[in-house]
Amino acid sequence: MNRLKKIIAHPIFKMIAVIVLVTAASVGTWVIHNISINMVKAAQPDNMLPWYPDYPTITKTNPQIERGAYLVKMGDCMACHTNTAEKGQPFAGGLAMQTPFGKLYSPNITPDKDTGIGHWTEAQFIRAMKEGISEKGHYYYPAFPYLYFSRMPVEDIKAIKAYLDAIPPVKQQNRSNEMVWPFSIRFLQLPWRLMFFHPQAKDELPLNPTTSLDIGRYIVEGPGHCGMCHTPSWHILTENLPLGAPIQKYALAGGKVQGYLAPAINQSNFGNTSIDEIVQVFTQDHLVGGGNVVGPMAEVNHDSLRYLTSSDLVGVATYLKSVKSESPPKPKGSNAGKALYENYCSGCHAAGAGGAPRYGDAAAWSQTLQLSMSKIYENAIKGINGMPAKGTCLSCTDTEIQQAVDYMIAPVKGTTATAAPAVVKKLTREDGKRIYIENCSVCHAVGFKGAPKPGDIAAFKPAVDAGFIETYKNVVTGSKGHPVHGACPTCTDDELIVAIKYMLDESAPNKNYNLW
């Protein structure tokens, strides 16, 4: 004991102890600092929407490849495996996926033999999908939804591989992940897998479900991986540090993704909603309760759900209406409004996602504050534009929503700050083309629900004959098959005008719409 005391009292030991403590503190601070930076970046969405590549006509008569093509759309594989931020080639990977623990880059899954999965065997692909293990034997991060894919029948996974082998190969090297140490060590996924990945406890979904309920269950719990966004995740200390592991007792009860709130889509939310209303969310971007679909769900509709058959969409709606699960507990605290804001409203209002006025930004709130408080409360309770009813807290009372609104408005209410006068920029034909590509092309480029394609003179003749004013009115009001405001709640009137001018100019070469 005396010898131990002498060692501890020795100046060299003290110096070593100080160095160890300082090093540990520095490493800990560095890790926390990087996680904090990544938490901010993770709330920044991306809005460029890709299109599916064509594949040889000769393969389109192959039932397995056709099944795989449909399943790939059902699983929205293109969304993650296309570098939309840099207008990359579909399925060539490279998309940066920001997480609190660092940045992941999706891999190339085209059939290129050097940079894609063209050299993978069928067994290796099945192992990746069913077990979350790469062809090189390392664990995948749960950003790859193998928790859901693992439940798919092997025959369907083989069909997906057959389709991916049929699309055009793209030679594009995979990018290295940029994870905060020690999360960059793949082997550390083992404890996560032991806690959250239990494929043996989950039954494999049926290969060819027949009833609407079973069809919906297959899509939602399998390739559709809806719970990845719509189910709260286990987390470390705060919900802003999710572990990518769904809390099953809160299945489909709502979550957060990319700065947006993913609403509850279980029986508690959809129990009294008709099948048609739910299907309209997928096909017309209409939120139940009012407003338009924005953010990641708009991408899901564009890349995935719009391609599903009517019977499959009805199946999804039927299954969602049947899911019984607990609602996450309401936040507690001395300031109920603040607690509700942090758990529900901050998903959009902290980062200004989807056009939501940012908390504390007087200029951003200036237009809202011109309304009466009763109208602001009504909008928050019923939903408006991209904001879902009650901010997805359907178990919240009207009074609780009002308290959350009061908390958000308190820092800016009574201020004289207004938005800085905008510099009026004359929008050009190129602006119209850009706005068309970013918004209108979702329907018009593919003729979705009969939407005429720009350049198709015959298809656009009814709009041309009706005249610019009538066509503009139909777009704004949602008449003649148009979604309200062209399905672009953030577009100004001037932006809608130049987009319409662009489409009409392309489709009526003998007319001049410049005066509009």
Short mmCIF file of C-alpha atoms in Angstrom, two decimals:
data_model
loop_
_atom_site.label_atom_id
_atom_site.label_comp_id
_atom_site.label_asym_id
_atom_site.label_seq_id
_atom_site.Cartn_x
_atom_site.Cartn_y
_atom_site.Cartn_z
CA MET A 1 0.00 0.00 0.00
CA ASN A 2 2.81 2.40 0.89
CA ARG A 3 4.56 1.58 -2.37
CA LEU A 4 1.36 2.32 -4.29
CA LYS A 5 1.04 5.66 -2.51
CA LYS A 6 4.62 6.52 -3.44
CA ILE A 7 3.97 5.67 -7.09
CA ILE A 8 0.82 7.79 -7.15
CA ALA A 9 2.63 10.66 -5.45
CA HIS A 10 5.54 10.53 -7.89
CA PRO A 11 5.68 13.57 -10.24
CA ILE A 12 6.06 11.35 -13.32
CA PHE A 13 2.89 9.41 -12.46
CA LYS A 14 0.99 12.66 -11.97
CA MET A 15 2.26 13.94 -15.29
CA ILE A 16 1.19 10.73 -17.07
CA ALA A 17 -2.22 10.85 -15.40
CA VAL A 18 -2.72 14.44 -16.51
CA ILE A 19 -1.70 13.56 -20.08
CA VAL A 20 -4.13 10.60 -20.13
CA LEU A 21 -6.99 12.70 -18.78
CA VAL A 22 -6.32 15.58 -21.14
CA THR A 23 -6.07 13.18 -24.08
CA ALA A 24 -9.32 11.44 -23.13
CA ALA A 25 -11.08 14.76 -22.68
CA SER A 26 -9.74 16.03 -26.00
CA VAL A 27 -10.82 12.90 -27.88
CA GLY A 28 -14.23 13.02 -26.23
CA THR A 29 -14.64 16.69 -27.09
CA TRP A 30 -13.53 16.03 -30.66
CA VAL A 31 -16.05 13.20 -31.07
CA ILE A 32 -18.91 15.23 -29.55
CA HIS A 33 -17.97 18.26 -31.67
CA ASN A 34 -18.07 16.22 -34.88
CA ILE A 35 -21.34 14.60 -33.93
CA SER A 36 -22.85 18.05 -33.26
CA ILE A 37 -21.76 19.28 -36.70
CA ASN A 38 -23.23 16.18 -38.34
CA MET A 39 -26.52 16.58 -36.45
CA VAL A 40 -26.96 19.98 -38.09
CA LYS A 41 -26.00 18.71 -41.55
CA ALA A 42 -28.39 15.75 -41.23
CA ALA A 43 -31.36 18.13 -41.31
CA GLN A 44 -30.56 19.47 -44.79
CA PRO A 45 -32.76 17.84 -47.46
CA ASP A 46 -32.07 17.35 -51.16
CA ASN A 47 -34.77 17.86 -53.78
CA MET A 48 -33.44 16.67 -57.16
CA LEU A 49 -35.51 13.72 -58.40
CA PRO A 50 -34.00 11.11 -60.79
CA TRP A 51 -35.65 8.92 -63.43
CA TYR A 52 -35.33 5.18 -63.94
CA PRO A 53 -32.93 4.04 -66.65
CA ASP A 54 -34.18 2.03 -69.59
CA TYR A 55 -32.95 -1.51 -70.12
CA PRO A 56 -32.83 -3.69 -73.25
CA THR A 57 -36.17 -4.58 -74.80
CA ILE A 58 -35.14 -8.21 -75.04
CA THR A 59 -35.02 -8.49 -71.24
CA LYS A 60 -38.48 -6.99 -70.77
CA THR A 61 -40.11 -10.28 -71.65
CA ASN A 62 -38.29 -11.99 -68.79
CA PRO A 63 -40.79 -12.38 -65.90
CA GLN A 64 -38.05 -12.50 -63.26
CA ILE A 65 -36.47 -9.25 -64.47
CA GLU A 66 -39.86 -7.58 -64.71
CA ARG A 67 -40.66 -8.66 -61.15
CA GLY A 68 -37.29 -7.31 -60.03
CA ALA A 69 -37.92 -3.97 -61.76
CA TYR A 70 -41.21 -3.64 -59.89
CA LEU A 71 -39.66 -4.61 -56.54
CA VAL A 72 -36.83 -2.10 -56.99
CA LYS A 73 -39.43 0.62 -57.46
CA MET A 74 -41.41 -0.71 -54.51
CA GLY A 75 -38.27 -0.46 -52.36
CA ASP A 76 -37.29 2.98 -53.72
CA CYS A 77 -33.72 1.71 -54.18
CA MET A 78 -32.97 4.52 -56.62
CA ALA A 79 -33.46 7.21 -53.97
CA CYS A 80 -30.38 6.21 -51.99
CA HIS A 81 -28.28 4.75 -54.77
CA THR A 82 -28.38 7.84 -57.01
CA ASN A 83 -26.25 10.89 -56.33
CA THR A 84 -29.08 13.37 -56.82
CA ALA A 85 -27.08 16.22 -55.32
CA GLU A 86 -24.65 16.05 -58.25
CA LYS A 87 -27.14 14.78 -60.84
CA GLY A 88 -25.48 11.39 -60.94
CA GLN A 89 -26.51 8.34 -62.95
CA PRO A 90 -29.32 6.21 -61.48
CA PHE A 91 -28.10 3.40 -59.21
CA ALA A 92 -24.43 4.46 -59.59
CA GLY A 93 -24.25 5.44 -55.91
CA GLY A 94 -22.25 8.26 -54.39
CA LEU A 95 -25.18 9.91 -52.60
CA ALA A 96 -24.02 11.49 -49.33
CA MET A 97 -26.22 10.43 -46.43
CA GLN A 98 -25.55 12.62 -43.44
CA THR A 99 -25.95 11.05 -40.00
CA PRO A 100 -24.98 12.39 -36.57
CA PHE A 101 -22.13 9.88 -36.58
CA GLY A 102 -20.68 10.96 -39.91
CA LYS A 103 -21.33 10.83 -43.60
CA LEU A 104 -22.12 7.66 -45.53
CA TYR A 105 -21.95 7.31 -49.29
CA SER A 106 -24.25 4.87 -51.06
CA PRO A 107 -22.51 2.24 -53.21
CA ASN A 108 -22.74 1.69 -56.95
CA ILE A 109 -25.25 -1.12 -57.59
CA THR A 110 -25.15 -1.08 -61.39
CA PRO A 111 -23.75 -4.23 -63.07
CA ASP A 112 -20.34 -2.68 -63.74
CA LYS A 113 -17.85 -5.43 -62.91
CA ASP A 114 -15.14 -3.13 -61.56
CA THR A 115 -17.02 -0.51 -59.55
CA GLY A 116 -20.54 -1.92 -59.21
CA ILE A 117 -21.99 -5.31 -58.29
CA GLY A 118 -21.49 -6.98 -61.66
CA HIS A 119 -18.93 -9.33 -60.09
CA TRP A 120 -21.19 -10.30 -57.19
CA THR A 121 -22.62 -13.79 -57.09
CA GLU A 122 -26.29 -14.32 -56.45
CA ALA A 123 -25.41 -15.81 -53.05
CA GLN A 124 -23.42 -12.71 -52.07
CA PHE A 125 -26.34 -10.46 -53.01
CA ILE A 126 -28.78 -12.57 -51.00
CA ARG A 127 -26.42 -12.43 -48.01
CA ALA A 128 -26.23 -8.64 -48.25
CA MET A 129 -30.01 -8.31 -48.35
CA LYS A 130 -30.85 -10.99 -45.78
CA GLU A 131 -27.94 -10.57 -43.36
CA GLY A 132 -26.57 -7.07 -43.94
CA ILE A 133 -23.10 -8.35 -44.78
CA SER A 134 -21.14 -7.16 -47.82
CA GLU A 135 -19.42 -9.35 -50.40
CA LYS A 136 -16.16 -8.60 -48.55
CA GLY A 137 -17.62 -9.79 -45.25
CA HIS A 138 -18.03 -6.49 -43.39
CA TYR A 139 -21.17 -5.34 -41.61
CA TYR A 140 -23.37 -2.76 -43.29
CA TYR A 141 -24.54 0.28 -41.35
CA PRO A 142 -28.31 0.27 -40.68
CA ALA A 143 -28.73 3.14 -43.17
CA PHE A 144 -29.04 0.17 -45.52
CA PRO A 145 -32.49 -1.18 -44.53
CA TYR A 146 -31.57 -4.84 -44.36
CA LEU A 147 -33.72 -5.12 -41.23
CA TYR A 148 -36.67 -4.99 -43.63
CA PHE A 149 -35.15 -6.64 -46.70
CA SER A 150 -34.16 -9.63 -44.57
CA ARG A 151 -37.83 -10.59 -44.36
CA MET A 152 -38.27 -10.79 -48.12
CA PRO A 153 -38.49 -14.21 -49.78
CA VAL A 154 -35.28 -15.33 -51.47
CA GLU A 155 -37.05 -15.57 -54.84
CA ASP A 156 -37.88 -11.87 -54.74
CA ILE A 157 -34.32 -10.97 -53.80
CA LYS A 158 -33.09 -13.01 -56.78
CA ALA A 159 -35.50 -11.05 -58.99
CA ILE A 160 -34.03 -7.75 -57.76
CA LYS A 161 -30.52 -8.99 -58.60
CA ALA A 162 -31.74 -10.05 -62.07
CA TYR A 163 -33.07 -6.54 -62.73
CA LEU A 164 -29.95 -4.80 -61.45
CA ASP A 165 -27.89 -7.05 -63.74
CA ALA A 166 -30.04 -5.90 -66.68
CA ILE A 167 -29.73 -2.11 -66.30
CA PRO A 168 -26.87 -0.22 -68.01
CA PRO A 169 -23.55 -0.53 -66.14
CA VAL A 170 -22.01 2.71 -64.91
CA LYS A 171 -18.30 2.86 -64.13
CA GLN A 172 -18.14 5.02 -61.02
CA GLN A 173 -15.85 4.36 -58.09
CA ASN A 174 -17.45 4.13 -54.66
CA ARG A 175 -16.61 6.91 -52.25
CA SER A 176 -15.17 6.23 -48.81
CA ASN A 177 -17.41 6.93 -45.84
CA GLU A 178 -16.51 9.83 -43.56
CA MET A 179 -17.57 8.57 -40.15
CA VAL A 180 -16.54 10.06 -36.82
CA TRP A 181 -14.08 7.77 -35.04
CA PRO A 182 -14.74 5.24 -33.51
CA PHE A 183 -17.96 4.76 -35.52
CA SER A 184 -15.82 4.24 -38.61
CA ILE A 185 -14.85 0.80 -37.26
CA ARG A 186 -17.26 -1.60 -38.94
CA PHE A 187 -16.84 -4.32 -36.35
CA LEU A 188 -18.51 -2.04 -33.80
CA GLN A 189 -21.77 -2.80 -35.63
CA LEU A 190 -21.70 -6.20 -33.88
CA PRO A 191 -23.18 -4.93 -30.56
CA TRP A 192 -25.87 -3.08 -32.53
CA ARG A 193 -26.74 -6.26 -34.41
CA LEU A 194 -26.88 -8.28 -31.19
CA MET A 195 -29.32 -5.77 -29.71
CA PHE A 196 -31.52 -4.95 -32.69
CA PHE A 197 -31.12 -7.44 -35.57
CA HIS A 198 -32.97 -10.66 -34.84
CA PRO A 199 -34.03 -12.12 -38.19
CA GLN A 200 -34.77 -15.47 -36.62
CA ALA A 201 -37.51 -13.84 -34.51
CA LYS A 202 -39.30 -12.43 -37.57
CA ASP A 203 -41.31 -14.60 -39.96
CA GLU A 204 -40.45 -14.39 -43.64
CA LEU A 205 -43.08 -12.51 -45.60
CA PRO A 206 -45.10 -14.55 -48.16
CA LEU A 207 -43.84 -14.70 -51.72
CA ASN A 208 -47.13 -13.98 -53.46
CA PRO A 209 -49.62 -12.45 -51.00
CA THR A 210 -53.22 -12.42 -52.22
CA THR A 211 -55.41 -10.47 -49.79
CA SER A 212 -55.18 -6.66 -49.53
CA LEU A 213 -54.06 -6.94 -45.91
CA ASP A 214 -51.24 -9.37 -46.73
CA ILE A 215 -50.18 -7.38 -49.80
CA GLY A 216 -49.93 -4.23 -47.69
CA ARG A 217 -48.06 -5.99 -44.92
CA TYR A 218 -45.55 -7.36 -47.43
CA ILE A 219 -44.85 -3.91 -48.92
CA VAL A 220 -44.79 -1.94 -45.65
CA GLU A 221 -42.74 -4.39 -43.58
CA GLY A 222 -40.59 -5.64 -46.44
CA PRO A 223 -39.26 -3.76 -49.48
CA GLY A 224 -41.12 -0.53 -48.66
CA HIS A 225 -39.35 -0.28 -45.26
CA CYS A 226 -41.88 2.37 -44.17
CA GLY A 227 -40.97 1.99 -40.50
CA MET A 228 -37.47 3.28 -41.20
CA CYS A 229 -38.88 6.80 -41.22
CA HIS A 230 -42.32 6.44 -39.64
CA THR A 231 -41.33 4.51 -36.49
CA PRO A 232 -39.42 6.22 -33.65
CA SER A 233 -35.87 4.92 -33.29
CA TRP A 234 -33.93 3.90 -30.24
CA HIS A 235 -31.44 6.66 -29.54
CA ILE A 236 -28.53 7.77 -27.38
CA LEU A 237 -29.49 10.46 -24.83
CA THR A 238 -31.53 12.46 -27.36
CA GLU A 239 -33.75 11.73 -30.37
CA ASN A 240 -31.24 13.70 -32.42
CA LEU A 241 -28.84 10.76 -32.02
CA PRO A 242 -30.93 7.91 -33.48
CA LEU A 243 -29.51 4.40 -33.71
CA GLY A 244 -31.47 3.37 -36.79
CA ALA A 245 -33.35 0.74 -34.78
CA PRO A 246 -37.16 1.03 -34.68
CA ILE A 247 -38.99 0.81 -31.37
CA GLN A 248 -41.52 -1.83 -32.33
CA LYS A 249 -44.14 -1.00 -29.71
CA TYR A 250 -44.44 2.39 -31.45
CA ALA A 251 -44.65 0.85 -34.92
CA LEU A 252 -45.50 3.47 -37.56
CA ALA A 253 -46.41 5.99 -34.83
CA GLY A 254 -44.30 8.73 -36.39
CA GLY A 255 -40.63 9.72 -36.54
CA LYS A 256 -38.20 12.31 -37.86
CA VAL A 257 -36.08 12.25 -41.02
CA GLN A 258 -33.90 14.86 -42.72
CA GLY A 259 -35.39 17.69 -40.71
CA TYR A 260 -38.96 16.63 -41.51
CA LEU A 261 -41.56 14.92 -39.38
CA ALA A 262 -42.74 11.57 -40.67
CA PRO A 263 -46.32 11.40 -39.35
CA ALA A 264 -48.03 8.50 -37.66
CA ILE A 265 -49.41 6.16 -40.34
CA ASN A 266 -50.97 3.56 -38.07
CA GLN A 267 -54.55 2.99 -36.93
CA SER A 268 -54.44 5.90 -34.48
CA ASN A 269 -53.96 8.28 -37.41
CA PHE A 270 -55.69 6.47 -40.28
CA GLY A 271 -58.41 4.57 -38.42
CA ASN A 272 -61.13 6.97 -39.53
CA THR A 273 -59.52 7.83 -42.87
CA SER A 274 -60.86 6.31 -46.06
CA ILE A 275 -58.77 4.08 -48.31
CA ASP A 276 -59.13 6.64 -51.12
CA GLU A 277 -57.78 9.47 -48.98
CA ILE A 278 -54.70 7.46 -48.06
CA VAL A 279 -54.11 6.44 -51.67
CA GLN A 280 -54.34 10.12 -52.68
CA VAL A 281 -51.36 10.81 -50.43
CA PHE A 282 -49.34 8.48 -52.66
CA THR A 283 -50.77 9.41 -56.06
CA GLN A 284 -51.68 13.10 -55.73
CA ASP A 285 -49.34 14.31 -52.96
CA HIS A 286 -52.34 15.34 -50.84
CA LEU A 287 -51.78 15.07 -47.09
CA VAL A 288 -54.62 13.68 -45.01
CA GLY A 289 -56.01 16.69 -43.16
CA GLY A 290 -54.82 19.20 -45.75
CA GLY A 291 -51.61 20.42 -47.33
CA ASN A 292 -49.20 18.88 -49.82
CA VAL A 293 -46.56 16.20 -49.43
CA VAL A 294 -43.06 17.68 -49.26
CA GLY A 295 -39.56 16.53 -48.38
CA PRO A 296 -38.46 12.89 -48.42
CA MET A 297 -42.03 11.59 -48.83
CA ALA A 298 -42.40 13.55 -52.07
CA GLU A 299 -39.34 11.64 -53.29
CA VAL A 300 -40.89 8.34 -52.20
CA ASN A 301 -44.04 9.17 -54.14
CA HIS A 302 -41.99 10.16 -57.20
CA ASP A 303 -39.57 7.22 -57.21
CA SER A 304 -41.70 4.48 -55.74
CA LEU A 305 -45.38 4.67 -54.90
CA ARG A 306 -46.51 6.23 -58.17
CA TYR A 307 -45.35 3.05 -59.96
CA LEU A 308 -47.36 0.63 -57.82
CA THR A 309 -50.58 -0.92 -59.06
CA SER A 310 -53.88 0.29 -57.68
CA SER A 311 -54.41 -3.01 -55.87
CA ASP A 312 -51.01 -2.71 -54.19
CA LEU A 313 -51.70 0.88 -53.09
CA VAL A 314 -55.06 -0.20 -51.70
CA GLY A 315 -53.24 -3.00 -49.90
CA VAL A 316 -50.80 -0.54 -48.31
CA ALA A 317 -53.68 1.69 -47.17
CA THR A 318 -55.60 -1.31 -45.83
CA TYR A 319 -52.63 -2.55 -43.84
CA LEU A 320 -51.76 0.87 -42.40
CA LYS A 321 -55.34 1.23 -41.14
CA SER A 322 -54.97 -2.11 -39.35
CA VAL A 323 -51.70 -1.46 -37.48
CA LYS A 324 -52.35 -1.13 -33.76
CA SER A 325 -49.45 0.25 -31.77
CA GLU A 326 -48.79 2.54 -28.83
CA SER A 327 -48.32 6.25 -29.29
CA PRO A 328 -45.02 7.64 -28.00
CA PRO A 329 -45.48 9.33 -24.62
CA LYS A 330 -46.10 13.04 -24.75
CA PRO A 331 -43.14 15.09 -23.59
CA LYS A 332 -43.19 16.22 -19.98
CA GLY A 333 -41.79 19.34 -18.40
CA SER A 334 -42.68 22.57 -16.68
CA ASN A 335 -43.11 24.25 -20.04
CA ALA A 336 -45.49 22.05 -22.01
CA GLY A 337 -45.26 24.22 -25.12
CA LYS A 338 -41.48 23.98 -25.18
CA ALA A 339 -41.56 20.22 -24.66
CA LEU A 340 -44.03 19.71 -27.50
CA TYR A 341 -42.00 21.99 -29.77
CA GLU A 342 -38.81 20.06 -29.13
CA ASN A 343 -40.45 16.68 -29.73
CA TYR A 344 -42.68 17.51 -32.67
CA CYS A 345 -42.41 21.00 -34.15
CA SER A 346 -38.62 21.33 -34.09
CA GLY A 347 -38.36 18.64 -36.76
CA CYS A 348 -39.26 21.33 -39.30
CA HIS A 349 -39.10 24.66 -37.48
CA ALA A 350 -35.59 24.33 -36.05
CA ALA A 351 -34.05 24.01 -39.50
CA GLY A 352 -36.70 25.75 -41.59
CA ALA A 353 -37.37 22.52 -43.47
CA GLY A 354 -40.07 22.55 -46.10
CA GLY A 355 -40.51 26.31 -45.84
CA ALA A 356 -41.48 26.22 -42.15
CA PRO A 357 -40.56 29.52 -40.43
CA ARG A 358 -37.42 28.95 -38.40
CA TYR A 359 -37.75 29.27 -34.62
CA GLY A 360 -36.54 32.66 -33.43
CA ASP A 361 -36.32 34.15 -36.95
CA ALA A 362 -38.50 37.28 -36.77
CA ALA A 363 -38.31 37.89 -40.52
CA ALA A 364 -39.42 34.34 -41.31
CA TRP A 365 -42.42 34.69 -38.98
CA SER A 366 -43.43 38.17 -40.13
CA GLN A 367 -46.03 36.96 -42.64
CA THR A 368 -47.56 34.47 -40.21
CA LEU A 369 -47.83 37.13 -37.51
CA GLN A 370 -50.01 39.23 -39.78
CA LEU A 371 -52.74 36.64 -39.16
CA SER A 372 -54.91 36.60 -36.07
CA MET A 373 -53.85 34.23 -33.31
CA SER A 374 -57.06 32.25 -33.80
CA LYS A 375 -56.13 31.71 -37.46
CA ILE A 376 -52.57 30.69 -36.58
CA TYR A 377 -53.95 28.19 -34.07
CA GLU A 378 -56.39 26.87 -36.67
CA ASN A 379 -53.62 26.37 -39.24
CA ALA A 380 -51.48 24.51 -36.70
CA ILE A 381 -54.35 22.28 -35.61
CA LYS A 382 -55.81 21.51 -39.05
CA GLY A 383 -52.60 21.68 -41.09
CA ILE A 384 -51.80 23.93 -44.01
CA ASN A 385 -49.64 23.55 -47.14
CA GLY A 386 -46.78 21.21 -46.19
CA MET A 387 -47.57 21.25 -42.46
CA PRO A 388 -49.45 18.15 -41.26
CA ALA A 389 -52.37 18.50 -38.87
CA LYS A 390 -51.13 19.08 -35.33
CA GLY A 391 -47.57 18.62 -36.49
CA THR A 392 -48.27 14.84 -36.45
CA CYS A 393 -49.08 14.88 -32.70
CA LEU A 394 -52.62 13.62 -33.24
CA SER A 395 -52.89 12.60 -29.60
CA CYS A 396 -52.26 16.21 -28.58
CA THR A 397 -55.24 18.29 -27.58
CA ASP A 398 -56.01 21.59 -29.29
CA THR A 399 -54.91 23.36 -26.11
CA GLU A 400 -51.53 21.63 -26.19
CA ILE A 401 -51.01 22.63 -29.82
CA GLN A 402 -51.86 26.20 -28.92
CA GLN A 403 -49.23 26.07 -26.15
CA ALA A 404 -46.62 24.89 -28.67
CA VAL A 405 -47.60 27.72 -31.04
CA ASP A 406 -47.33 30.23 -28.19
CA TYR A 407 -43.85 28.95 -27.38
CA MET A 408 -42.70 29.28 -31.01
CA ILE A 409 -44.13 32.75 -31.43
CA ALA A 410 -42.98 34.15 -28.07
CA PRO A 411 -39.43 35.09 -29.22
CA VAL A 412 -40.71 37.06 -32.22
CA LYS A 413 -44.15 38.27 -31.19
CA GLY A 414 -44.28 42.03 -30.84
CA THR A 415 -41.02 42.53 -32.71
CA THR A 416 -40.85 45.02 -35.52
CA ALA A 417 -38.57 42.86 -37.64
CA THR A 418 -39.88 42.17 -41.09
CA ALA A 419 -38.45 40.37 -44.01
CA ALA A 420 -35.86 42.41 -45.84
CA PRO A 421 -37.18 43.84 -49.12
CA ALA A 422 -36.48 41.25 -51.75
CA VAL A 423 -34.56 42.25 -54.84
CA VAL A 424 -37.03 41.60 -57.61
CA LYS A 425 -35.35 39.40 -60.19
CA LYS A 426 -36.98 39.16 -63.57
CA LEU A 427 -37.54 35.48 -64.15
CA THR A 428 -36.40 34.13 -67.50
CA ARG A 429 -37.35 31.20 -69.70
CA GLU A 430 -34.45 29.28 -68.14
CA ASP A 431 -36.01 29.88 -64.71
CA GLY A 432 -39.27 28.51 -66.08
CA LYS A 433 -37.47 25.41 -67.36
CA ARG A 434 -35.75 24.95 -63.99
CA ILE A 435 -38.99 25.29 -62.03
CA TYR A 436 -40.67 22.86 -64.45
CA ILE A 437 -37.90 20.28 -63.96
CA GLU A 438 -37.91 20.64 -60.17
CA ASN A 439 -41.68 20.51 -59.73
CA CYS A 440 -43.92 19.99 -62.77
CA SER A 441 -41.86 17.28 -64.48
CA VAL A 442 -42.84 14.79 -61.76
CA CYS A 443 -46.13 14.38 -63.65
CA HIS A 444 -45.66 16.03 -67.04
CA ALA A 445 -42.41 14.33 -68.10
CA VAL A 446 -44.00 10.89 -67.90
CA GLY A 447 -47.62 11.74 -68.67
CA PHE A 448 -48.73 10.75 -65.17
CA LYS A 449 -52.55 10.62 -64.98
CA GLY A 450 -52.74 12.12 -68.45
CA ALA A 451 -50.56 15.16 -67.74
CA PRO A 452 -49.47 16.40 -71.21
CA LYS A 453 -45.76 16.30 -71.97
CA PRO A 454 -44.14 19.62 -72.97
CA GLY A 455 -43.52 19.54 -76.71
CA ASP A 456 -46.55 17.36 -77.40
CA ILE A 457 -48.59 19.86 -79.43
CA ALA A 458 -51.69 17.68 -79.64
CA ALA A 459 -51.73 16.89 -75.92
CA PHE A 460 -51.30 20.55 -74.97
CA LYS A 461 -53.92 21.81 -77.46
CA PRO A 462 -56.74 21.99 -74.86
CA ALA A 463 -54.58 24.17 -72.59
CA VAL A 464 -53.45 26.33 -75.50
CA ASP A 465 -57.04 26.77 -76.70
CA ALA A 466 -58.21 27.62 -73.18
CA GLY A 467 -55.70 30.45 -73.04
CA PHE A 468 -52.96 31.37 -70.63
CA ILE A 469 -55.18 32.93 -67.95
CA GLU A 470 -57.51 29.93 -67.80
CA THR A 471 -54.58 27.50 -67.68
CA TYR A 472 -52.90 29.51 -64.93
CA LYS A 473 -56.14 29.59 -62.94
CA ASN A 474 -56.51 25.83 -63.24
CA VAL A 475 -52.97 25.28 -61.95
CA VAL A 476 -53.42 27.61 -58.97
CA THR A 477 -56.84 26.31 -57.95
CA GLY A 478 -56.24 22.66 -58.69
CA SER A 479 -58.83 22.40 -61.46
CA LYS A 480 -58.87 20.20 -64.56
CA GLY A 481 -56.79 17.50 -62.90
CA HIS A 482 -54.02 19.78 -61.63
CA PRO A 483 -52.84 19.52 -58.02
CA VAL A 484 -53.45 22.73 -56.06
CA HIS A 485 -50.81 25.38 -56.80
CA GLY A 486 -49.10 22.96 -59.14
CA ALA A 487 -48.15 20.79 -56.11
CA CYS A 488 -45.53 23.42 -55.29
CA PRO A 489 -46.67 25.24 -52.12
CA THR A 490 -43.37 27.14 -51.93
CA CYS A 491 -43.54 28.48 -55.51
CA THR A 492 -44.48 32.13 -55.94
CA ASP A 493 -47.09 33.22 -58.47
CA ASP A 494 -44.31 34.55 -60.70
CA GLU A 495 -42.53 31.20 -60.59
CA LEU A 496 -45.71 29.34 -61.56
CA ILE A 497 -46.25 31.79 -64.41
CA VAL A 498 -42.81 31.28 -65.94
CA ALA A 499 -43.10 27.50 -65.56
CA ILE A 500 -46.44 27.54 -67.37
CA LYS A 501 -44.99 29.86 -70.02
CA TYR A 502 -42.12 27.43 -70.55
CA MET A 503 -44.46 24.46 -71.04
CA LEU A 504 -46.78 26.37 -73.37
CA ASP A 505 -43.86 27.79 -75.37
CA GLU A 506 -42.57 24.24 -75.87
CA SER A 507 -46.00 23.03 -76.96
CA ALA A 508 -47.36 25.93 -79.03
CA PRO A 509 -44.51 27.09 -81.31
CA ASN A 510 -46.72 29.52 -83.21
CA LYS A 511 -47.79 31.48 -80.13
CA ASN A 512 -45.93 34.06 -78.04
CA TYR A 513 -46.43 34.08 -74.30
CA ASN A 514 -43.72 36.63 -73.49
CA LEU A 515 -46.23 39.32 -72.49
CA TRP A 516 -47.46 37.13 -69.69
#
